[in-house]
């Protein structure tokens, strides 16, 4: 498969590695938005986060947790993190091998919150929110 992140996993393309375990690899983003901007990826190809099994997603987030702690412990001035995954083109995903971005943050870095990414004018009516909640829970009552 012609996937740039699979090539990083196989070693065909180099990366600046941050962390590795059996299931996940973390490396610095080649075009960082912050010092230490890191991406955590599953070693097994998955086009997007929602294409992973719950177990695979759990393994990925175990690595995200470890890398997050490492970034906060080892990088000077880092007092927070923003963590996220652009999922599919509508959300800005450009590399179709799922990856979790971790952006180290510090006071006054000029960055926004996750709320600044998407803030459409949608209804806040509790009845409407209830309907969405009911729709989302209706077929997965055991989850
Ligand atoms: P996204 O828009 O969420 O799909 O982000 C893709 C990210 O991959 C971007 O931030 C790119 O800078 C990064 N990227 C692309 N190629 C490489 C590479 N070879 N090594 C490290 N990061 C890369
Ligand atoms: Zn891949």
PDB file of N, CA and C in Angstrom, residues 6-108:
ATOM      1  N   UNK A   6       2.675   4.089   6.781  1.00  0.00           N
ATOM      2  CA  UNK A   6       3.099   2.683   6.777  1.00  0.00           C
ATOM      3  C   UNK A   6       4.588   2.604   6.432  1.00  0.00           C
ATOM      4  N   UNK A   7       5.031   3.507   5.540  1.00  0.00           N
ATOM      5  CA  UNK A   7       6.458   3.514   5.176  1.00  0.00           C
ATOM      6  C   UNK A   7       7.320   3.976   6.353  1.00  0.00           C
ATOM      7  N   UNK A   8       6.785   4.854   7.191  1.00  0.00           N
ATOM      8  CA  UNK A   8       7.518   5.261   8.401  1.00  0.00           C
ATOM      9  C   UNK A   8       7.592   4.071   9.364  1.00  0.00           C
ATOM     10  N   UNK A   9       6.484   3.336   9.506  1.00  0.00           N
ATOM     11  CA  UNK A   9       6.472   2.162  10.396  1.00  0.00           C
ATOM     12  C   UNK A   9       7.494   1.130   9.928  1.00  0.00           C
ATOM     13  N   UNK A  10       7.577   0.913   8.604  1.00  0.00           N
ATOM     14  CA  UNK A  10       8.494  -0.120   8.076  1.00  0.00           C
ATOM     15  C   UNK A  10       9.944   0.361   8.033  1.00  0.00           C
ATOM     16  N   UNK A  11      10.166   1.659   8.234  1.00  0.00           N
ATOM     17  CA  UNK A  11      11.523   2.202   8.221  1.00  0.00           C
ATOM     18  C   UNK A  11      11.969   2.671   6.845  1.00  0.00           C
ATOM     19  N   UNK A  12      11.069   2.543   5.865  1.00  0.00           N
ATOM     20  CA  UNK A  12      11.405   2.976   4.493  1.00  0.00           C
ATOM     21  C   UNK A  12      11.582   4.496   4.429  1.00  0.00           C
ATOM     22  N   UNK A  13      10.804   5.212   5.246  1.00  0.00           N
ATOM     23  CA  UNK A  13      10.921   6.674   5.352  1.00  0.00           C
ATOM     24  C   UNK A  13      11.335   6.969   6.794  1.00  0.00           C
ATOM     25  N   UNK A  14      12.339   7.847   6.983  1.00  0.00           N
ATOM     26  CA  UNK A  14      12.803   8.118   8.353  1.00  0.00           C
ATOM     27  C   UNK A  14      11.829   9.009   9.127  1.00  0.00           C
ATOM     28  N   UNK A  15      11.965   8.973  10.441  1.00  0.00           N
ATOM     29  CA  UNK A  15      11.164   9.881  11.275  1.00  0.00           C
ATOM     30  C   UNK A  15      11.985  10.219  12.511  1.00  0.00           C
ATOM     31  N   UNK A  16      11.535  11.257  13.215  1.00  0.00           N
ATOM     32  CA  UNK A  16      12.145  11.591  14.501  1.00  0.00           C
ATOM     33  C   UNK A  16      11.279  10.939  15.578  1.00  0.00           C
ATOM     34  N   UNK A  17      11.714   9.732  15.988  1.00  0.00           N
ATOM     35  CA  UNK A  17      10.900   8.906  16.892  1.00  0.00           C
ATOM     36  C   UNK A  17      10.837   9.478  18.311  1.00  0.00           C
ATOM     37  N   UNK A  18       9.672   9.357  18.910  1.00  0.00           N
ATOM     38  CA  UNK A  18       9.436   9.813  20.279  1.00  0.00           C
ATOM     39  C   UNK A  18       9.147   8.633  21.196  1.00  0.00           C
ATOM     40  N   UNK A  19       8.467   7.609  20.643  1.00  0.00           N
ATOM     41  CA  UNK A  19       8.009   6.472  21.461  1.00  0.00           C
ATOM     42  C   UNK A  19       7.635   5.333  20.523  1.00  0.00           C
ATOM     43  N   UNK A  20       7.822   4.099  21.006  1.00  0.00           N
ATOM     44  CA  UNK A  20       7.396   2.932  20.222  1.00  0.00           C
ATOM     45  C   UNK A  20       7.019   1.808  21.165  1.00  0.00           C
ATOM     46  N   UNK A  21       5.950   1.100  20.845  1.00  0.00           N
ATOM     47  CA  UNK A  21       5.647  -0.156  21.537  1.00  0.00           C
ATOM     48  C   UNK A  21       5.152  -1.143  20.487  1.00  0.00           C
ATOM     49  N   UNK A  22       4.590  -2.254  20.941  1.00  0.00           N
ATOM     50  CA  UNK A  22       4.188  -3.321  20.021  1.00  0.00           C
ATOM     51  C   UNK A  22       3.178  -2.845  18.966  1.00  0.00           C
ATOM     52  N   UNK A  23       2.291  -1.948  19.378  1.00  0.00           N
ATOM     53  CA  UNK A  23       1.174  -1.555  18.511  1.00  0.00           C
ATOM     54  C   UNK A  23       1.260  -0.150  17.940  1.00  0.00           C
ATOM     55  N   UNK A  24       2.076   0.694  18.539  1.00  0.00           N
ATOM     56  CA  UNK A  24       2.035   2.118  18.185  1.00  0.00           C
ATOM     57  C   UNK A  24       3.432   2.692  18.005  1.00  0.00           C
ATOM     58  N   UNK A  25       3.462   3.749  17.211  1.00  0.00           N
ATOM     59  CA  UNK A  25       4.709   4.498  16.993  1.00  0.00           C
ATOM     60  C   UNK A  25       4.362   5.976  17.132  1.00  0.00           C
ATOM     61  N   UNK A  26       5.238   6.733  17.783  1.00  0.00           N
ATOM     62  CA  UNK A  26       5.038   8.179  17.899  1.00  0.00           C
ATOM     63  C   UNK A  26       6.277   8.884  17.372  1.00  0.00           C
ATOM     64  N   UNK A  27       6.048   9.929  16.586  1.00  0.00           N
ATOM     65  CA  UNK A  27       7.175  10.668  15.987  1.00  0.00           C
ATOM     66  C   UNK A  27       6.788  12.134  15.847  1.00  0.00           C
ATOM     67  N   UNK A  28       7.816  12.981  15.713  1.00  0.00           N
ATOM     68  CA  UNK A  28       7.562  14.419  15.589  1.00  0.00           C
ATOM     69  C   UNK A  28       6.938  14.734  14.241  1.00  0.00           C
ATOM     70  N   UNK A  29       5.973  15.649  14.241  1.00  0.00           N
ATOM     71  CA  UNK A  29       5.401  16.129  12.983  1.00  0.00           C
ATOM     72  C   UNK A  29       6.482  16.886  12.225  1.00  0.00           C
ATOM     73  N   UNK A  30       6.582  16.611  10.926  1.00  0.00           N
ATOM     74  CA  UNK A  30       7.619  17.212  10.091  1.00  0.00           C
ATOM     75  C   UNK A  30       7.372  18.717   9.888  1.00  0.00           C
ATOM     76  N   UNK A  31       6.145  19.156  10.089  1.00  0.00           N
ATOM     77  CA  UNK A  31       5.812  20.582   9.985  1.00  0.00           C
ATOM     78  C   UNK A  31       5.118  20.995  11.286  1.00  0.00           C
ATOM     79  N   UNK A  32       5.896  21.090  12.379  1.00  0.00           N
ATOM     80  CA  UNK A  32       5.279  21.255  13.700  1.00  0.00           C
ATOM     81  C   UNK A  32       4.550  22.579  13.885  1.00  0.00           C
ATOM     82  N   UNK A  33       3.432  22.510  14.617  1.00  0.00           N
ATOM     83  CA  UNK A  33       2.681  23.711  15.006  1.00  0.00           C
ATOM     84  C   UNK A  33       3.095  24.179  16.398  1.00  0.00           C
ATOM     85  N   UNK A  34       3.881  23.361  17.094  1.00  0.00           N
ATOM     86  CA  UNK A  34       4.381  23.703  18.427  1.00  0.00           C
ATOM     87  C   UNK A  34       5.640  22.870  18.642  1.00  0.00           C
ATOM     88  N   UNK A  35       6.530  23.323  19.537  1.00  0.00           N
ATOM     89  CA  UNK A  35       7.698  22.499  19.860  1.00  0.00           C
ATOM     90  C   UNK A  35       7.213  21.181  20.442  1.00  0.00           C
ATOM     91  N   UNK A  36       7.680  20.079  19.879  1.00  0.00           N
ATOM     92  CA  UNK A  36       7.285  18.767  20.383  1.00  0.00           C
ATOM     93  C   UNK A  36       5.974  18.255  19.809  1.00  0.00           C
ATOM     94  N   UNK A  37       5.431  18.936  18.798  1.00  0.00           N
ATOM     95  CA  UNK A  37       4.198  18.464  18.131  1.00  0.00           C
ATOM     96  C   UNK A  37       4.442  17.031  17.642  1.00  0.00           C
ATOM     97  N   UNK A  38       3.686  16.116  18.230  1.00  0.00           N
ATOM     98  CA  UNK A  38       3.936  14.677  18.028  1.00  0.00           C
ATOM     99  C   UNK A  38       2.703  14.009  17.448  1.00  0.00           C
ATOM    100  N   UNK A  39       2.952  13.003  16.623  1.00  0.00           N
ATOM    101  CA  UNK A  39       1.848  12.190  16.124  1.00  0.00           C
ATOM    102  C   UNK A  39       2.008  10.770  16.606  1.00  0.00           C
ATOM    103  N   UNK A  40       0.916  10.197  17.069  1.00  0.00           N
ATOM    104  CA  UNK A  40       0.908   8.805  17.527  1.00  0.00           C
ATOM    105  C   UNK A  40       0.059   8.013  16.542  1.00  0.00           C
ATOM    106  N   UNK A  41       0.638   6.955  15.994  1.00  0.00           N
ATOM    107  CA  UNK A  41      -0.082   6.182  14.968  1.00  0.00           C
ATOM    108  C   UNK A  41      -0.099   4.691  15.339  1.00  0.00           C
ATOM    109  N   UNK A  42      -1.134   3.981  14.869  1.00  0.00           N
ATOM    110  CA  UNK A  42      -1.089   2.522  15.022  1.00  0.00           C
ATOM    111  C   UNK A  42      -0.116   1.964  13.991  1.00  0.00           C
ATOM    112  N   UNK A  43       0.610   0.913  14.361  1.00  0.00           N
ATOM    113  CA  UNK A  43       1.527   0.303  13.386  1.00  0.00           C
ATOM    114  C   UNK A  43       0.752  -0.392  12.267  1.00  0.00           C
ATOM    115  N   UNK A  44      -0.411  -0.941  12.626  1.00  0.00           N
ATOM    116  CA  UNK A  44      -1.254  -1.599  11.619  1.00  0.00           C
ATOM    117  C   UNK A  44      -2.098  -0.527  10.924  1.00  0.00           C
ATOM    118  N   UNK A  45      -2.086  -0.523   9.606  1.00  0.00           N
ATOM    119  CA  UNK A  45      -2.796   0.523   8.866  1.00  0.00           C
ATOM    120  C   UNK A  45      -4.287   0.561   9.205  1.00  0.00           C
ATOM    121  N   UNK A  46      -4.767   1.773   9.474  1.00  0.00           N
ATOM    122  CA  UNK A  46      -6.207   2.039   9.588  1.00  0.00           C
ATOM    123  C   UNK A  46      -6.401   3.414   8.972  1.00  0.00           C
ATOM    124  N   UNK A  47      -7.330   3.518   8.044  1.00  0.00           N
ATOM    125  CA  UNK A  47      -7.508   4.778   7.317  1.00  0.00           C
ATOM    126  C   UNK A  47      -7.895   5.925   8.235  1.00  0.00           C
ATOM    127  N   UNK A  48      -8.756   5.643   9.181  1.00  0.00           N
ATOM    128  CA  UNK A  48      -9.226   6.691  10.095  1.00  0.00           C
ATOM    129  C   UNK A  48      -9.537   6.058  11.442  1.00  0.00           C
ATOM    130  N   UNK A  49      -9.617   6.902  12.460  1.00  0.00           N
ATOM    131  CA  UNK A  49      -9.803   6.415  13.836  1.00  0.00           C
ATOM    132  C   UNK A  49     -11.017   5.497  13.956  1.00  0.00           C
ATOM    133  N   UNK A  50     -12.105   5.845  13.259  1.00  0.00           N
ATOM    134  CA  UNK A  50     -13.345   5.066  13.382  1.00  0.00           C
ATOM    135  C   UNK A  50     -13.268   3.730  12.643  1.00  0.00           C
ATOM    136  N   UNK A  51     -12.183   3.482  11.928  1.00  0.00           N
ATOM    137  CA  UNK A  51     -12.013   2.192  11.249  1.00  0.00           C
ATOM    138  C   UNK A  51     -11.253   1.182  12.120  1.00  0.00           C
ATOM    139  N   UNK A  52     -10.849   1.624  13.306  1.00  0.00           N
ATOM    140  CA  UNK A  52     -10.148   0.721  14.228  1.00  0.00           C
ATOM    141  C   UNK A  52     -11.162  -0.015  15.103  1.00  0.00           C
ATOM    142  N   UNK A  53     -10.769  -1.193  15.583  1.00  0.00           N
ATOM    143  CA  UNK A  53     -11.612  -1.876  16.571  1.00  0.00           C
ATOM    144  C   UNK A  53     -11.430  -1.152  17.913  1.00  0.00           C
ATOM    145  N   UNK A  54     -12.383  -1.343  18.831  1.00  0.00           N
ATOM    146  CA  UNK A  54     -12.215  -0.737  20.162  1.00  0.00           C
ATOM    147  C   UNK A  54     -10.888  -1.149  20.811  1.00  0.00           C
ATOM    148  N   UNK A  55     -10.472  -2.403  20.610  1.00  0.00           N
ATOM    149  CA  UNK A  55      -9.210  -2.852  21.208  1.00  0.00           C
ATOM    150  C   UNK A  55      -8.018  -2.116  20.587  1.00  0.00           C
ATOM    151  N   UNK A  56      -8.040  -1.984  19.261  1.00  0.00           N
ATOM    152  CA  UNK A  56      -6.949  -1.256  18.584  1.00  0.00           C
ATOM    153  C   UNK A  56      -6.918   0.203  19.029  1.00  0.00           C
ATOM    154  N   UNK A  57      -8.101   0.798  19.141  1.00  0.00           N
ATOM    155  CA  UNK A  57      -8.180   2.197  19.572  1.00  0.00           C
ATOM    156  C   UNK A  57      -7.672   2.340  21.016  1.00  0.00           C
ATOM    157  N   UNK A  58      -7.988   1.337  21.838  1.00  0.00           N
ATOM    158  CA  UNK A  58      -7.511   1.355  23.227  1.00  0.00           C
ATOM    159  C   UNK A  58      -5.996   1.288  23.293  1.00  0.00           C
ATOM    160  N   UNK A  59      -5.415   0.416  22.479  1.00  0.00           N
ATOM    161  CA  UNK A  59      -3.955   0.312  22.440  1.00  0.00           C
ATOM    162  C   UNK A  59      -3.331   1.632  21.985  1.00  0.00           C
ATOM    163  N   UNK A  60      -3.968   2.264  20.989  1.00  0.00           N
ATOM    164  CA  UNK A  60      -3.434   3.538  20.489  1.00  0.00           C
ATOM    165  C   UNK A  60      -3.477   4.587  21.598  1.00  0.00           C
ATOM    166  N   UNK A  61      -4.590   4.624  22.334  1.00  0.00           N
ATOM    167  CA  UNK A  61      -4.700   5.648  23.378  1.00  0.00           C
ATOM    168  C   UNK A  61      -3.835   5.354  24.599  1.00  0.00           C
ATOM    169  N   UNK A  62      -3.471   4.090  24.785  1.00  0.00           N
ATOM    170  CA  UNK A  62      -2.485   3.799  25.832  1.00  0.00           C
ATOM    171  C   UNK A  62      -1.164   4.496  25.462  1.00  0.00           C
ATOM    172  N   UNK A  63      -0.791   4.401  24.190  1.00  0.00           N
ATOM    173  CA  UNK A  63       0.441   5.070  23.731  1.00  0.00           C
ATOM    174  C   UNK A  63       0.291   6.588  23.801  1.00  0.00           C
ATOM    175  N   UNK A  64      -0.883   7.106  23.439  1.00  0.00           N
ATOM    176  CA  UNK A  64      -1.112   8.561  23.505  1.00  0.00           C
ATOM    177  C   UNK A  64      -0.910   9.050  24.942  1.00  0.00           C
ATOM    178  N   UNK A  65      -1.410   8.286  25.890  1.00  0.00           N
ATOM    179  CA  UNK A  65      -1.259   8.650  27.298  1.00  0.00           C
ATOM    180  C   UNK A  65       0.214   8.684  27.705  1.00  0.00           C
ATOM    181  N   UNK A  66       0.962   7.643  27.317  1.00  0.00           N
ATOM    182  CA  UNK A  66       2.379   7.577  27.706  1.00  0.00           C
ATOM    183  C   UNK A  66       3.177   8.714  27.073  1.00  0.00           C
ATOM    184  N   UNK A  67       2.903   8.981  25.788  1.00  0.00           N
ATOM    185  CA  UNK A  67       3.626  10.056  25.099  1.00  0.00           C
ATOM    186  C   UNK A  67       3.263  11.406  25.716  1.00  0.00           C
ATOM    187  N   UNK A  68       1.998  11.582  26.066  1.00  0.00           N
ATOM    188  CA  UNK A  68       1.558  12.846  26.671  1.00  0.00           C
ATOM    189  C   UNK A  68       2.315  13.115  27.971  1.00  0.00           C
ATOM    190  N   UNK A  69       2.431  12.085  28.796  1.00  0.00           N
ATOM    191  CA  UNK A  69       3.153  12.229  30.070  1.00  0.00           C
ATOM    192  C   UNK A  69       4.616  12.561  29.784  1.00  0.00           C
ATOM    193  N   UNK A  70       5.189  11.877  28.810  1.00  0.00           N
ATOM    194  CA  UNK A  70       6.595  12.103  28.454  1.00  0.00           C
ATOM    195  C   UNK A  70       6.817  13.542  27.986  1.00  0.00           C
ATOM    196  N   UNK A  71       5.923  14.046  27.148  1.00  0.00           N
ATOM    197  CA  UNK A  71       6.057  15.422  26.642  1.00  0.00           C
ATOM    198  C   UNK A  71       5.988  16.420  27.797  1.00  0.00           C
ATOM    199  N   UNK A  72       5.055  16.189  28.727  1.00  0.00           N
ATOM    200  CA  UNK A  72       4.909  17.135  29.840  1.00  0.00           C
ATOM    201  C   UNK A  72       6.091  17.053  30.798  1.00  0.00           C
ATOM    202  N   UNK A  73       6.638  15.840  30.967  1.00  0.00           N
ATOM    203  CA  UNK A  73       7.757  15.665  31.904  1.00  0.00           C
ATOM    204  C   UNK A  73       9.063  16.218  31.336  1.00  0.00           C
ATOM    205  N   UNK A  74       9.270  16.019  30.045  1.00  0.00           N
ATOM    206  CA  UNK A  74      10.615  16.241  29.505  1.00  0.00           C
ATOM    207  C   UNK A  74      10.814  17.551  28.763  1.00  0.00           C
ATOM    208  N   UNK A  75       9.742  18.180  28.280  1.00  0.00           N
ATOM    209  CA  UNK A  75       9.925  19.431  27.544  1.00  0.00           C
ATOM    210  C   UNK A  75       9.726  20.615  28.479  1.00  0.00           C
ATOM    211  N   UNK A  76      10.698  21.516  28.452  1.00  0.00           N
ATOM    212  CA  UNK A  76      10.624  22.699  29.315  1.00  0.00           C
ATOM    213  C   UNK A  76       9.454  23.573  28.905  1.00  0.00           C
ATOM    214  N   UNK A  77       8.852  24.242  29.847  1.00  0.00           N
ATOM    215  CA  UNK A  77       7.773  25.215  29.629  1.00  0.00           C
ATOM    216  C   UNK A  77       6.442  24.620  29.199  1.00  0.00           C
ATOM    217  N   UNK A  78       6.368  23.302  29.033  1.00  0.00           N
ATOM    218  CA  UNK A  78       5.092  22.713  28.621  1.00  0.00           C
ATOM    219  C   UNK A  78       4.198  22.549  29.848  1.00  0.00           C
ATOM    220  N   UNK A  79       3.059  23.256  29.807  1.00  0.00           N
ATOM    221  CA  UNK A  79       2.146  23.213  30.963  1.00  0.00           C
ATOM    222  C   UNK A  79       0.767  22.680  30.583  1.00  0.00           C
ATOM    223  N   UNK A  80       0.615  22.264  29.316  1.00  0.00           N
ATOM    224  CA  UNK A  80      -0.665  21.706  28.879  1.00  0.00           C
ATOM    225  C   UNK A  80      -0.499  21.024  27.535  1.00  0.00           C
ATOM    226  N   UNK A  81      -1.570  20.383  27.086  1.00  0.00           N
ATOM    227  CA  UNK A  81      -1.548  19.690  25.796  1.00  0.00           C
ATOM    228  C   UNK A  81      -2.901  19.854  25.124  1.00  0.00           C
ATOM    229  N   UNK A  82      -2.893  19.870  23.798  1.00  0.00           N
ATOM    230  CA  UNK A  82      -4.131  19.692  23.046  1.00  0.00           C
ATOM    231  C   UNK A  82      -3.968  18.410  22.237  1.00  0.00           C
ATOM    232  N   UNK A  83      -4.965  17.538  22.323  1.00  0.00           N
ATOM    233  CA  UNK A  83      -4.883  16.211  21.715  1.00  0.00           C
ATOM    234  C   UNK A  83      -6.068  16.032  20.768  1.00  0.00           C
ATOM    235  N   UNK A  84      -5.789  15.600  19.530  1.00  0.00           N
ATOM    236  CA  UNK A  84      -6.924  15.437  18.616  1.00  0.00           C
ATOM    237  C   UNK A  84      -6.590  14.672  17.358  1.00  0.00           C
ATOM    238  N   UNK A  85      -7.632  14.195  16.718  1.00  0.00           N
ATOM    239  CA  UNK A  85      -7.482  13.449  15.463  1.00  0.00           C
ATOM    240  C   UNK A  85      -8.417  14.034  14.412  1.00  0.00           C
ATOM    241  N   UNK A  86      -7.856  14.642  13.369  1.00  0.00           N
ATOM    242  CA  UNK A  86      -8.676  15.034  12.228  1.00  0.00           C
ATOM    243  C   UNK A  86      -9.153  13.733  11.586  1.00  0.00           C
ATOM    244  N   UNK A  87     -10.458  13.570  11.462  1.00  0.00           N
ATOM    245  CA  UNK A  87     -10.990  12.293  10.985  1.00  0.00           C
ATOM    246  C   UNK A  87     -11.797  12.488   9.710  1.00  0.00           C
ATOM    247  N   UNK A  88     -11.194  12.040   8.612  1.00  0.00           N
ATOM    248  CA  UNK A  88     -11.709  12.179   7.239  1.00  0.00           C
ATOM    249  C   UNK A  88     -11.538  13.625   6.729  1.00  0.00           C
ATOM    250  N   UNK A  89     -11.655  13.742   5.418  1.00  0.00           N
ATOM    251  CA  UNK A  89     -11.354  15.010   4.745  1.00  0.00           C
ATOM    252  C   UNK A  89     -12.199  16.171   5.272  1.00  0.00           C
ATOM    253  N   UNK A  90     -13.463  15.903   5.610  1.00  0.00           N
ATOM    254  CA  UNK A  90     -14.337  16.985   6.107  1.00  0.00           C
ATOM    255  C   UNK A  90     -13.761  17.633   7.354  1.00  0.00           C
ATOM    256  N   UNK A  91     -12.977  16.873   8.091  1.00  0.00           N
ATOM    257  CA  UNK A  91     -12.385  17.392   9.333  1.00  0.00           C
ATOM    258  C   UNK A  91     -10.915  17.762   9.132  1.00  0.00           C
ATOM    259  N   UNK A  92     -10.448  17.724   7.883  1.00  0.00           N
ATOM    260  CA  UNK A  92      -9.087  18.181   7.597  1.00  0.00           C
ATOM    261  C   UNK A  92      -8.025  17.109   7.577  1.00  0.00           C
ATOM    262  N   UNK A  93      -8.429  15.826   7.587  1.00  0.00           N
ATOM    263  CA  UNK A  93      -7.408  14.764   7.535  1.00  0.00           C
ATOM    264  C   UNK A  93      -6.772  14.740   6.149  1.00  0.00           C
ATOM    265  N   UNK A  94      -5.460  14.796   6.116  1.00  0.00           N
ATOM    266  CA  UNK A  94      -4.756  14.776   4.830  1.00  0.00           C
ATOM    267  C   UNK A  94      -3.964  13.488   4.630  1.00  0.00           C
ATOM    268  N   UNK A  95      -3.498  12.885   5.708  1.00  0.00           N
ATOM    269  CA  UNK A  95      -2.794  11.595   5.608  1.00  0.00           C
ATOM    270  C   UNK A  95      -3.765  10.514   6.067  1.00  0.00           C
ATOM    271  N   UNK A  96      -4.111   9.622   5.148  1.00  0.00           N
ATOM    272  CA  UNK A  96      -5.174   8.659   5.422  1.00  0.00           C
ATOM    273  C   UNK A  96      -4.661   7.380   6.101  1.00  0.00           C
ATOM    274  N   UNK A  97      -3.847   7.575   7.095  1.00  0.00           N
ATOM    275  CA  UNK A  97      -3.453   6.537   8.068  1.00  0.00           C
ATOM    276  C   UNK A  97      -3.664   7.242   9.396  1.00  0.00           C
ATOM    277  N   UNK A  98      -4.607   6.741  10.171  1.00  0.00           N
ATOM    278  CA  UNK A  98      -5.041   7.531  11.328  1.00  0.00           C
ATOM    279  C   UNK A  98      -3.881   7.921  12.243  1.00  0.00           C
ATOM    280  N   UNK A  99      -3.997   9.092  12.820  1.00  0.00           N
ATOM    281  CA  UNK A  99      -2.934   9.602  13.691  1.00  0.00           C
ATOM    282  C   UNK A  99      -3.554  10.548  14.706  1.00  0.00           C
ATOM    283  N   UNK A 100      -3.028  10.487  15.916  1.00  0.00           N
ATOM    284  CA  UNK A 100      -3.474  11.393  16.973  1.00  0.00           C
ATOM    285  C   UNK A 100      -2.407  12.468  17.134  1.00  0.00           C
ATOM    286  N   UNK A 101      -2.820  13.715  16.926  1.00  0.00           N
ATOM    287  CA  UNK A 101      -1.884  14.833  17.127  1.00  0.00           C
ATOM    288  C   UNK A 101      -1.823  15.164  18.616  1.00  0.00           C
ATOM    289  N   UNK A 102      -0.616  15.379  19.116  1.00  0.00           N
ATOM    290  CA  UNK A 102      -0.456  15.943  20.465  1.00  0.00           C
ATOM    291  C   UNK A 102       0.330  17.243  20.321  1.00  0.00           C
ATOM    292  N   UNK A 103      -0.325  18.344  20.686  1.00  0.00           N
ATOM    293  CA  UNK A 103       0.307  19.662  20.606  1.00  0.00           C
ATOM    294  C   UNK A 103       0.676  20.112  22.014  1.00  0.00           C
ATOM    295  N   UNK A 104       1.958  20.180  22.350  1.00  0.00           N
ATOM    296  CA  UNK A 104       2.334  20.751  23.643  1.00  0.00           C
ATOM    297  C   UNK A 104       1.906  22.218  23.709  1.00  0.00           C
ATOM    298  N   UNK A 105       1.418  22.624  24.881  1.00  0.00           N
ATOM    299  CA  UNK A 105       0.909  23.982  25.052  1.00  0.00           C
ATOM    300  C   UNK A 105       1.595  24.667  26.231  1.00  0.00           C
ATOM    301  N   UNK A 106       1.663  25.995  26.163  1.00  0.00           N
ATOM    302  CA  UNK A 106       2.116  26.760  27.319  1.00  0.00           C
ATOM    303  C   UNK A 106       1.314  28.043  27.396  1.00  0.00           C
ATOM    304  N   UNK A 107       1.324  28.658  28.575  1.00  0.00           N
ATOM    305  CA  UNK A 107       0.565  29.894  28.768  1.00  0.00           C
ATOM    306  C   UNK A 107       0.987  30.919  27.719  1.00  0.00           C
ATOM    307  N   UNK A 108       0.017  31.566  27.106  1.00  0.00           N
ATOM    308  CA  UNK A 108       0.312  32.656  26.186  1.00  0.00           C
ATOM    309  C   UNK A 108       0.846  32.223  24.838  1.00  0.00           C
TER     310      UNK A 108
END
